[in-house]
mmCIF file of C-alpha atoms in Angstrom:
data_model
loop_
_atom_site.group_PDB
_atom_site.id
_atom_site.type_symbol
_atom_site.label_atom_id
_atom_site.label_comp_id
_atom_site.label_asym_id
_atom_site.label_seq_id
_atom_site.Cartn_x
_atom_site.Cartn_y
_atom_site.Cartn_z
ATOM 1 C CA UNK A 1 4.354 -11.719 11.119
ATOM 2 C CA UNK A 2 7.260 -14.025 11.518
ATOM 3 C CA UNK A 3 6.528 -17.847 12.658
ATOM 4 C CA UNK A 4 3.254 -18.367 12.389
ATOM 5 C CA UNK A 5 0.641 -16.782 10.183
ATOM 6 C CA UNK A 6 -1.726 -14.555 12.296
ATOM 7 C CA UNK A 7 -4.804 -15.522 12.836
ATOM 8 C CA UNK A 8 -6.606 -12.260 13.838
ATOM 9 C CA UNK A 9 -6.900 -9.465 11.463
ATOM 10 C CA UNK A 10 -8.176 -6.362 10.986
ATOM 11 C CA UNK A 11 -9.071 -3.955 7.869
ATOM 12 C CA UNK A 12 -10.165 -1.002 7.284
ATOM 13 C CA UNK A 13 -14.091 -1.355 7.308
ATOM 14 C CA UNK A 14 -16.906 -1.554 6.885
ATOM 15 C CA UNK A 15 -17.950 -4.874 5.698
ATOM 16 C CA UNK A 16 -18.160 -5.066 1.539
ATOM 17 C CA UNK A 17 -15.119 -2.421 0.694
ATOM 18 C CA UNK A 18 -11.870 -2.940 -1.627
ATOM 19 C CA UNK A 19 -10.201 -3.520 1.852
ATOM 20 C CA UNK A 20 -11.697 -6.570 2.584
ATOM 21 C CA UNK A 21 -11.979 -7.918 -0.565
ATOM 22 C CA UNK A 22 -7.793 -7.521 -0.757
ATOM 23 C CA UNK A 23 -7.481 -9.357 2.458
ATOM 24 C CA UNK A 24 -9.991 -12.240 1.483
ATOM 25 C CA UNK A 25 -6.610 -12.545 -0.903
ATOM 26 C CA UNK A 26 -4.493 -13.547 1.881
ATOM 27 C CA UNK A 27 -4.867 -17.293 2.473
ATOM 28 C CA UNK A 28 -4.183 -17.192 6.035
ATOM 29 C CA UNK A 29 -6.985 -14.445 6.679
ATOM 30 C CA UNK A 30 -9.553 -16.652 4.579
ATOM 31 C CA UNK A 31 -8.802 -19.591 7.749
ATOM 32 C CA UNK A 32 -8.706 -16.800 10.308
ATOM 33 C CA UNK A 33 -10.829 -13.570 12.112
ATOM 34 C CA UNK A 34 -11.323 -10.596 10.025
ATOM 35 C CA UNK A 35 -12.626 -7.679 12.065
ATOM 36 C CA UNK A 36 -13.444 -4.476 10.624
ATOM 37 C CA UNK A 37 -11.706 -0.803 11.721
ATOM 38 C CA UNK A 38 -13.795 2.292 11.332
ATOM 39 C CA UNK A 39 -10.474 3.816 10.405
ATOM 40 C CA UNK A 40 -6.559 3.343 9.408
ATOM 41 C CA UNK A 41 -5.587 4.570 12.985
ATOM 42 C CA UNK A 42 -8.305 2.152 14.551
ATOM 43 C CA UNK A 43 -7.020 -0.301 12.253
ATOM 44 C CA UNK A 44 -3.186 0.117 13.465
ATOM 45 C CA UNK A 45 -3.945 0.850 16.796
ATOM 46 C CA UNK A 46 -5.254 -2.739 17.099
ATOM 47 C CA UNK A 47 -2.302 -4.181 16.220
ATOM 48 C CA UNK A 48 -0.502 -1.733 18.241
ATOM 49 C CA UNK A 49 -2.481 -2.845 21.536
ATOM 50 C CA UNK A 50 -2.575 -6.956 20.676
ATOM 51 C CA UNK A 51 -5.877 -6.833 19.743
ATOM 52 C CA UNK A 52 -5.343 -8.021 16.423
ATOM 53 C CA UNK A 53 -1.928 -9.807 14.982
ATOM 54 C CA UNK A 54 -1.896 -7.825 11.322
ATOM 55 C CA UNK A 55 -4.259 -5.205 9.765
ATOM 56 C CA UNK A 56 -5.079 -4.717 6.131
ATOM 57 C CA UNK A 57 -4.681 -0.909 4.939
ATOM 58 C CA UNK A 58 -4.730 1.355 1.982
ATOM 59 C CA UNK A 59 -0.949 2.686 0.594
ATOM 60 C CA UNK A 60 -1.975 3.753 -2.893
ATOM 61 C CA UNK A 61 -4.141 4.058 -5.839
ATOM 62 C CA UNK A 62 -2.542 3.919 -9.058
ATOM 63 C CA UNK A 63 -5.337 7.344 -9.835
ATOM 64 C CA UNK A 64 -5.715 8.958 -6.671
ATOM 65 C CA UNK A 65 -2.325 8.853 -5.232
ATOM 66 C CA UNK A 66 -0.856 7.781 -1.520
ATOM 67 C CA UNK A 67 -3.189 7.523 1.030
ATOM 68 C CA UNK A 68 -1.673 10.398 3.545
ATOM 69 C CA UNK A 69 -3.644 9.262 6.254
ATOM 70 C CA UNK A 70 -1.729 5.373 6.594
ATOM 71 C CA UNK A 71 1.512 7.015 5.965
ATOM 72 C CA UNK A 72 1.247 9.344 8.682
ATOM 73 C CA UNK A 73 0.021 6.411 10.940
ATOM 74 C CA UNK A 74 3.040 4.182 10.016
ATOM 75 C CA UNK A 75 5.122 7.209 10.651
ATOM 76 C CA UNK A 76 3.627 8.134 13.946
ATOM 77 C CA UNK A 77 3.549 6.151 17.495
ATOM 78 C CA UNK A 78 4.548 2.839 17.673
ATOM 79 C CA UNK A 79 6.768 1.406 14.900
ATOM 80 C CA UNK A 80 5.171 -1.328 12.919
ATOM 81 C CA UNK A 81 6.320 -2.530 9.732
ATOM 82 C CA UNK A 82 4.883 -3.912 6.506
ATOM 83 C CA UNK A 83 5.054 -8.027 6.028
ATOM 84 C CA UNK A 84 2.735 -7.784 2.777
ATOM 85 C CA UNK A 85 1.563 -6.181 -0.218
ATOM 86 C CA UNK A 86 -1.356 -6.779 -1.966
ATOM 87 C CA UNK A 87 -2.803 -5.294 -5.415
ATOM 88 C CA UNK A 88 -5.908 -5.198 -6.203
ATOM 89 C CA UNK A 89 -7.652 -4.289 -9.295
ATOM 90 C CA UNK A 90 -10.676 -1.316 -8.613
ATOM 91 C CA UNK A 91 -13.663 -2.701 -10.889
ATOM 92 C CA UNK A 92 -16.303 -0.310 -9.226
ATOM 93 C CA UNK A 93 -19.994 -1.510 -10.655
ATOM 94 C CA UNK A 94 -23.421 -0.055 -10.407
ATOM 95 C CA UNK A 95 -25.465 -1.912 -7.927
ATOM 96 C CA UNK A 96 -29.343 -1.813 -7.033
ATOM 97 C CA UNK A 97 -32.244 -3.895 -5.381
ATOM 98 C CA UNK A 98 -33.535 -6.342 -7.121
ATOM 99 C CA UNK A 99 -35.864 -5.548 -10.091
ATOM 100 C CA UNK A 100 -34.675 -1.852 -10.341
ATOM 101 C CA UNK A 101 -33.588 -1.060 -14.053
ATOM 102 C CA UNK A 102 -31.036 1.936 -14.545
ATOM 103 C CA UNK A 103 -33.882 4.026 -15.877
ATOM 104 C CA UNK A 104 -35.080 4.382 -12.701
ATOM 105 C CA UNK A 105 -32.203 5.373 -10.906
ATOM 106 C CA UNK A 106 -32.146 8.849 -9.761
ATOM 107 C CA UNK A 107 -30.311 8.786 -7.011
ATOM 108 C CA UNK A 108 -27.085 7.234 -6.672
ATOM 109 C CA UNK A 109 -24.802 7.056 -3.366
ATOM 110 C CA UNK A 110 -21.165 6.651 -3.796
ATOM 111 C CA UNK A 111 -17.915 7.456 -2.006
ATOM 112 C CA UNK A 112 -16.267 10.996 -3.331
ATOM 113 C CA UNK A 113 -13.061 8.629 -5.044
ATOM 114 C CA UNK A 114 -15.698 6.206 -6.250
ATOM 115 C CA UNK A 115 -17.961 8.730 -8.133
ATOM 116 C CA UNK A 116 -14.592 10.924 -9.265
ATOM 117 C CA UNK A 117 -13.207 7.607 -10.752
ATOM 118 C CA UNK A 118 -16.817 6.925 -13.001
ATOM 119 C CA UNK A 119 -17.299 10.586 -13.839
ATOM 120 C CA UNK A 120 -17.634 9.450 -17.373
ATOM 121 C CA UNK A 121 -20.107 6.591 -16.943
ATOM 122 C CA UNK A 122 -22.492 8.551 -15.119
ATOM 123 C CA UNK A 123 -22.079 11.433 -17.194
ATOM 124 C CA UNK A 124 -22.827 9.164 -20.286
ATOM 125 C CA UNK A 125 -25.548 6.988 -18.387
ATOM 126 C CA UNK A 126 -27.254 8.950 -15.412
ATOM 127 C CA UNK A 127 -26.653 12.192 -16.465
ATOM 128 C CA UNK A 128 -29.890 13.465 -14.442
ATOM 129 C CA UNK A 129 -29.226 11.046 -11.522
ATOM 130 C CA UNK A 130 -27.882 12.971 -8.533
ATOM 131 C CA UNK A 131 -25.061 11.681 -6.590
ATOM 132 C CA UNK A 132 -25.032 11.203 -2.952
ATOM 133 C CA UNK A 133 -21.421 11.303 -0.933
ATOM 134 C CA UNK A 134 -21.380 8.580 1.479
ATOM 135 C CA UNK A 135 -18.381 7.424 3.917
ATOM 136 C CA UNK A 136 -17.402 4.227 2.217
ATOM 137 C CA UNK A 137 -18.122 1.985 -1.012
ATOM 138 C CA UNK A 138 -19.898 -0.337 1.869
ATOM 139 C CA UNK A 139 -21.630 2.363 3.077
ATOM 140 C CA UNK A 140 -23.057 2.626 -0.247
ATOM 141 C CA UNK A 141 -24.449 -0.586 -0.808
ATOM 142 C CA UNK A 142 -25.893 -0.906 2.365
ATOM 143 C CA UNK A 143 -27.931 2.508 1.612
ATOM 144 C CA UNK A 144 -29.024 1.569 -1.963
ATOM 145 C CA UNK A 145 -29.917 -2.007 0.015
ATOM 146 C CA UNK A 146 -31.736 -0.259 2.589
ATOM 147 C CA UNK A 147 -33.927 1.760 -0.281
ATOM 148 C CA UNK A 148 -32.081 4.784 0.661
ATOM 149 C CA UNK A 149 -30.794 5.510 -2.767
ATOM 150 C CA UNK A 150 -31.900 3.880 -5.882
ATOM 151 C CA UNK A 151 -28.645 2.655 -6.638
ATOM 152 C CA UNK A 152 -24.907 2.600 -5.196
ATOM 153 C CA UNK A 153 -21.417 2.259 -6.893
ATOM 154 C CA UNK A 154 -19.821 -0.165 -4.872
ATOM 155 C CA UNK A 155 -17.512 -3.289 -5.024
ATOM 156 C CA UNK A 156 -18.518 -6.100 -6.518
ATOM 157 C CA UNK A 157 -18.409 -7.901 -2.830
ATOM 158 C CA UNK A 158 -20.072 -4.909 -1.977
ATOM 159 C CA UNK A 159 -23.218 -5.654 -4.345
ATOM 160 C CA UNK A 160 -22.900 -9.630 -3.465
ATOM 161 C CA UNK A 161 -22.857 -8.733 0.427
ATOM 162 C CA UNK A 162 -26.104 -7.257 0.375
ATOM 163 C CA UNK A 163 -27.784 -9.309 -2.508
ATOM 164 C CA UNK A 164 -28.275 -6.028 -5.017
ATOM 165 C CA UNK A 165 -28.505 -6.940 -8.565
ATOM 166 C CA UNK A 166 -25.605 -5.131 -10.666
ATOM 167 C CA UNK A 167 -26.711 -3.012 -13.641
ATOM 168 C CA UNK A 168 -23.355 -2.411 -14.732
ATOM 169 C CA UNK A 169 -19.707 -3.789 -14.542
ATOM 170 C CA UNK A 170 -16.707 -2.291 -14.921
ATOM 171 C CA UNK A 171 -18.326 1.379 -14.734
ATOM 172 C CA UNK A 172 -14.412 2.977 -14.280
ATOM 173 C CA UNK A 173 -13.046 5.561 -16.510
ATOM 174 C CA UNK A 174 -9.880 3.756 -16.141
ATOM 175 C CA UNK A 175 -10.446 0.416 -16.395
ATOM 176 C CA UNK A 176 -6.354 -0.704 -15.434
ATOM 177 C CA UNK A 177 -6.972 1.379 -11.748
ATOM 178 C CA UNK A 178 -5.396 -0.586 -8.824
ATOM 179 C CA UNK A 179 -5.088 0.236 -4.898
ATOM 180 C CA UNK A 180 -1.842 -1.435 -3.405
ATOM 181 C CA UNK A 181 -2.610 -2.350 0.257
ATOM 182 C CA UNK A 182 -0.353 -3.239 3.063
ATOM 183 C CA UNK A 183 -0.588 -6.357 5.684
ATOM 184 C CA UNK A 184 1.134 -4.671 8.816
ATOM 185 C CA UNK A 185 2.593 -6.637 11.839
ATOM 186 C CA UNK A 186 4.200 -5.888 14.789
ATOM 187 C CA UNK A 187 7.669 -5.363 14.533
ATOM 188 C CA UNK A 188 10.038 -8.978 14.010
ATOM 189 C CA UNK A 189 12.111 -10.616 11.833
ATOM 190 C CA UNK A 190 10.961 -9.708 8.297
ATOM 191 C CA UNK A 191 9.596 -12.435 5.803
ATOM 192 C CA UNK A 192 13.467 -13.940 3.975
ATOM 193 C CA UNK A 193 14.087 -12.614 1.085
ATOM 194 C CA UNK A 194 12.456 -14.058 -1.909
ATOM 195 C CA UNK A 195 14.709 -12.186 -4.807
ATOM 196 C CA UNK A 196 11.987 -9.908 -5.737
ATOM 197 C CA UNK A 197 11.489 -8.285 -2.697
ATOM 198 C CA UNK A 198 10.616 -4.440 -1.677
ATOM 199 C CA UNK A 199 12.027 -2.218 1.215
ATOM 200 C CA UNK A 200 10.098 0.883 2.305
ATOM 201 C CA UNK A 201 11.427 3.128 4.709
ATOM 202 C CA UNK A 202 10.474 6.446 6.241
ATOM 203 C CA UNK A 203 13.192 8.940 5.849
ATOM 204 C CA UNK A 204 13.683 12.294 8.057
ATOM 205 C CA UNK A 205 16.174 14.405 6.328
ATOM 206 C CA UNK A 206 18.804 17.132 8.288
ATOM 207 C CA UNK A 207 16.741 20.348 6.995
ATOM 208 C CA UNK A 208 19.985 22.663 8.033
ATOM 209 C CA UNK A 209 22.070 20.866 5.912
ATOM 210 C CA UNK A 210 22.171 21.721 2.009
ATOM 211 C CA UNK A 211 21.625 18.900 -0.476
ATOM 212 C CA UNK A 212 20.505 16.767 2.475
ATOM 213 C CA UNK A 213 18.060 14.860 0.225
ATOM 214 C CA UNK A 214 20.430 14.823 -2.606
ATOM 215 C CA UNK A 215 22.743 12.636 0.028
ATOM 216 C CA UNK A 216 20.111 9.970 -0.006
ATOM 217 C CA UNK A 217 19.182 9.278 -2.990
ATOM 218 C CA UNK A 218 22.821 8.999 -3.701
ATOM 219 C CA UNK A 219 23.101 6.406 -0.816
ATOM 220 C CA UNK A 220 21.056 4.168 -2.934
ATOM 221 C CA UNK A 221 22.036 5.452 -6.440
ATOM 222 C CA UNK A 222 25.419 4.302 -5.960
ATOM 223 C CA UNK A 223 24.866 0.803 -4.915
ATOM 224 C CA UNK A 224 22.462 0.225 -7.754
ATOM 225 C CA UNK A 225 19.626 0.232 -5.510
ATOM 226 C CA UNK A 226 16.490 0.817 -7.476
ATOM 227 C CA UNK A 227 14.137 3.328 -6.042
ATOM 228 C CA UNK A 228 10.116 2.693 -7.055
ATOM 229 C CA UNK A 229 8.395 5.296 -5.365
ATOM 230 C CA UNK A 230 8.874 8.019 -3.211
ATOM 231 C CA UNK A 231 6.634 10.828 -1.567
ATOM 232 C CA UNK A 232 6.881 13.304 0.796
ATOM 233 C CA UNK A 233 5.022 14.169 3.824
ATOM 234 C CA UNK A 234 4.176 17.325 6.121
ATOM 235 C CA UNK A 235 5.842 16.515 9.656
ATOM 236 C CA UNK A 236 3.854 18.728 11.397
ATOM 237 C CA UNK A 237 6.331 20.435 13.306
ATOM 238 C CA UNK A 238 6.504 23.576 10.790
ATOM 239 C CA UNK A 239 5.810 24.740 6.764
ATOM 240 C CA UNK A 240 9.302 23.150 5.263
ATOM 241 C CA UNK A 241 9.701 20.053 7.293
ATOM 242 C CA UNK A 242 9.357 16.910 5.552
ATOM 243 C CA UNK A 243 9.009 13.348 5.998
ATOM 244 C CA UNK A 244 10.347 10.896 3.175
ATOM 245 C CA UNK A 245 8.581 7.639 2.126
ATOM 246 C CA UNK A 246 11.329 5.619 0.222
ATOM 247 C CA UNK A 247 10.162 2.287 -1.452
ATOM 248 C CA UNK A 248 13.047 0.859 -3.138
ATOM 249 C CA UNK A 249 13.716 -2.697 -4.708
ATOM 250 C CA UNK A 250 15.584 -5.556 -2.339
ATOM 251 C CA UNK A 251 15.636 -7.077 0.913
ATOM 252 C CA UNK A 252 17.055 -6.189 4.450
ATOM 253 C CA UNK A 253 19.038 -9.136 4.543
ATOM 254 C CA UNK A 254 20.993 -7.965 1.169
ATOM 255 C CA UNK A 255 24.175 -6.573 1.787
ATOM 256 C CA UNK A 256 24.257 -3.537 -0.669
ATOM 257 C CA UNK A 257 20.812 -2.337 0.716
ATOM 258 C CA UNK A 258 22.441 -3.179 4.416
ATOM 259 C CA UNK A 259 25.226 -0.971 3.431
ATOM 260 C CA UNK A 260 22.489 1.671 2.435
ATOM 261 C CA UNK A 261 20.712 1.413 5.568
ATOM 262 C CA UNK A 262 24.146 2.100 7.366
ATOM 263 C CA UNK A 263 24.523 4.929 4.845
ATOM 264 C CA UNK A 264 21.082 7.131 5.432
ATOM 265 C CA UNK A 265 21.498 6.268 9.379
ATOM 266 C CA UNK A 266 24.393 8.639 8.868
ATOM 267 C CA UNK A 267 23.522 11.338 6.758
ATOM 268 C CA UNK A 268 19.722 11.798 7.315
ATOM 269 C CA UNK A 269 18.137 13.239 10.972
ATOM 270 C CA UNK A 270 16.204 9.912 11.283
ATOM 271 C CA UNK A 271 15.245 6.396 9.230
ATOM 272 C CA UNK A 272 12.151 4.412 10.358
ATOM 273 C CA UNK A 273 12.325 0.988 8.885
ATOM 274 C CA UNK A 274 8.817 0.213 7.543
ATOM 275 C CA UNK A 275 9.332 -3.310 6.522
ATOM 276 C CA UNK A 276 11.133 -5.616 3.943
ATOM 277 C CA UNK A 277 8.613 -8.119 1.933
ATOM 278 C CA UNK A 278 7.611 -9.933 -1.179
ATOM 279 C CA UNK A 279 6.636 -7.908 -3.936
ATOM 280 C CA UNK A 280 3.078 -8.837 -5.119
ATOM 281 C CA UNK A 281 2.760 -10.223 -8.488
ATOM 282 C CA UNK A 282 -0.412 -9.011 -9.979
ATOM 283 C CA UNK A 283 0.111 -8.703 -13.367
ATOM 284 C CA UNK A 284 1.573 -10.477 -16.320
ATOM 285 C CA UNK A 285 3.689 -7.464 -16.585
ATOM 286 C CA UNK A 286 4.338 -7.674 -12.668
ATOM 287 C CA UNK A 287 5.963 -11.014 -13.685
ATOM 288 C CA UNK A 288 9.261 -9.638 -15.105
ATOM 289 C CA UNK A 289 12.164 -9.686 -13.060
ATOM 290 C CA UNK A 290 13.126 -6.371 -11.315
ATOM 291 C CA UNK A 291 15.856 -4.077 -12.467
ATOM 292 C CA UNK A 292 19.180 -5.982 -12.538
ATOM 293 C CA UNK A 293 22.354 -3.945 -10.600
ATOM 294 C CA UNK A 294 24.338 -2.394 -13.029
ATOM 295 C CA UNK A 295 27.914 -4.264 -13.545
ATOM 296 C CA UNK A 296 30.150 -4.445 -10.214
ATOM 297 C CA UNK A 297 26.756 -3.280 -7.980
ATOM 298 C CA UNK A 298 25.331 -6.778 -7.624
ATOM 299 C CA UNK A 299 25.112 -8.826 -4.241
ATOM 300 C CA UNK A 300 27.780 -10.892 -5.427
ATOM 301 C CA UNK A 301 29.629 -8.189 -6.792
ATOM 302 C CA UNK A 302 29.631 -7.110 -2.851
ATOM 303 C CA UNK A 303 30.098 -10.145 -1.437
ATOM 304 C CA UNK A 304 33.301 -10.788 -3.796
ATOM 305 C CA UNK A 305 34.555 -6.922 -2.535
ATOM 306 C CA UNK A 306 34.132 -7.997 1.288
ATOM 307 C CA UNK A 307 35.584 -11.112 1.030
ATOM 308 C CA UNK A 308 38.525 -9.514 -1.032
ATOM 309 C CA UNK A 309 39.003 -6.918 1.906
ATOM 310 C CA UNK A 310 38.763 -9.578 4.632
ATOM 311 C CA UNK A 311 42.015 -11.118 2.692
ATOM 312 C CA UNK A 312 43.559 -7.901 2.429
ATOM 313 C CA UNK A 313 43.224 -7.389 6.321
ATOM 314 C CA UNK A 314 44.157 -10.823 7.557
ATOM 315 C CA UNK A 315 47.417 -10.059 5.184
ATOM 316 C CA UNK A 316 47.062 -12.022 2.287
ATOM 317 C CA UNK A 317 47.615 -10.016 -0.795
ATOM 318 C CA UNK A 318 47.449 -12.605 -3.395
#
């Protein structure tokens, strides 16, 4: 949120998930209120009505995908747009009370994505365990906690939250797995541009109009404009009609992605701005620069071109 930080925030719950570990990242929400949502839509909804100034939600896992649920949210009601991204490696572990050793686990609660991402382990491990689907990784702990199940996969704040000893670390079968989660305001002035910024934009395209999605990715393409990720949506209004979610590399405030902006406000049905902010450095990879323009497409390339034009148009050809 622009000016001040906010001080009340909200994540998707409960207590002892991935979610709130990522926004115990956030230095501001470490100083401020952190409530949390029984859903995304609880989550945003809160923001929506002023009872919170910024929520914490899931985008995407680097295994599982988008999460369909937030982008239907951020595409839905109220527009609210994106201030933050945060990364966040998953290191699921296997939890239990204290003085339980793993051959005694037999039953094991875990969330569905939790369990699908440490198939392996337990296959290797607790192959005669059974595996109990609960609502959340906090959901988990609190049930092995509680003497419900012998054991839960959880996060390690998880485990620490409700004092279980963990029996193993790092129990993924993909050990470099990462959700990215969003920080989402109330709509405002975006963060300034940093140089390594990201845009993300929903995108309705003119279904009775042929190569309609060709037309925007050429709006970027041909201003050098870097595209990262995109996915499409079901609308809802009937089988074929699509919503667009565009992330692409630079800031509002640029002038080539301006110009782009101007572009897909003319050629697509509708463009939801989702928010223009810093992109999170998580890695030592992470740390490179992003893809340069290619020659004649760089900000200064366009500012050079406008200022040329302006000369051009107050008559001075020299």
């Amino acid at each position: 949120m622009p000016g001040t930080p906010p001080t009340r925030y909200v994540y998707l719950g409960p207590e002892g998930t991935f979610a709130e570990q990522a926004l115990r990242t956030v230095p501001a929400a470490e100083r401020g209120s952190r409530t949390p949502a029984r859903s995304v839509g609880e989550a945003l909804d809160s923001v929506r009505a002023g009872d919170a100034d910024a929520a914490l939600v899931p985008l995407e896992n680097s295994i599982g995908g988008a999460v369909g649920v937030t982008l239907d949210e951020m595409a839905e009601g109220e527009p609210l747009v994106i201030t933050r991204e945060v990364i966040l490696p998953v290191e699921f572990v296997l939890a239990a009370r204290p003085g339980t050793a793993l051959a005694e686990v037999w039953s094991v609660a875990a969330h569905p994505q939790a369990s699908t991402q440490c198939r392996n382990w337990l296959r290797d491990h607790l192959p005669d365990a059974t595996v109990v689907d609960v609502l959340s990784n906090g959901a988990a702990a609190a049930g092995a906690a509680s003497g419900e199940y012998d054991a839960a996969i959880c996060a390690p704040i998880g485990a620490a939250r409700h004092r279980l000893t963990v029996l193993a670390d790092k129990i993924a079968d993909h050990p470099d797995a990462v959700t990215r989660f969003a920080l989402v305001c109330r709509p405002g002035p975006p963060p300034p541009p940093t140089g390594d910024d990201v845009t993300s934009l929903a995108v309705y395209i003119a279904h009775d109009r042929v190569g309609a999605l060709l037309s925007v990715l050429m709006e970027l393409a041909v201003r050098g404009i870097n595209l990262t990720r995109i996915e499409s949506r079901p609308t809802g209004e009937a089988l074929g009609r699509y919503v667009f979610f565009l992330d692409c590399t630079g800031h509002v405030a640029d002038v080539r992605l301006g110009e782009a902006l101007q572009g897909l406000r003319r050629v697509c049905a509708d463009v939801r701005f989702l928010g223009s902010y810093p992109r999170h450095r998580w890695s030592e990879a992470a740390a490179e620069r992003p893809v340069p323009a290619p020659a004649g497409l760089s900000d200064a390339d366009y500012a050079d071109a406008a200022a040329w034009l302006a000369r051009l148009r107050a008559g001075e050809l020299s």
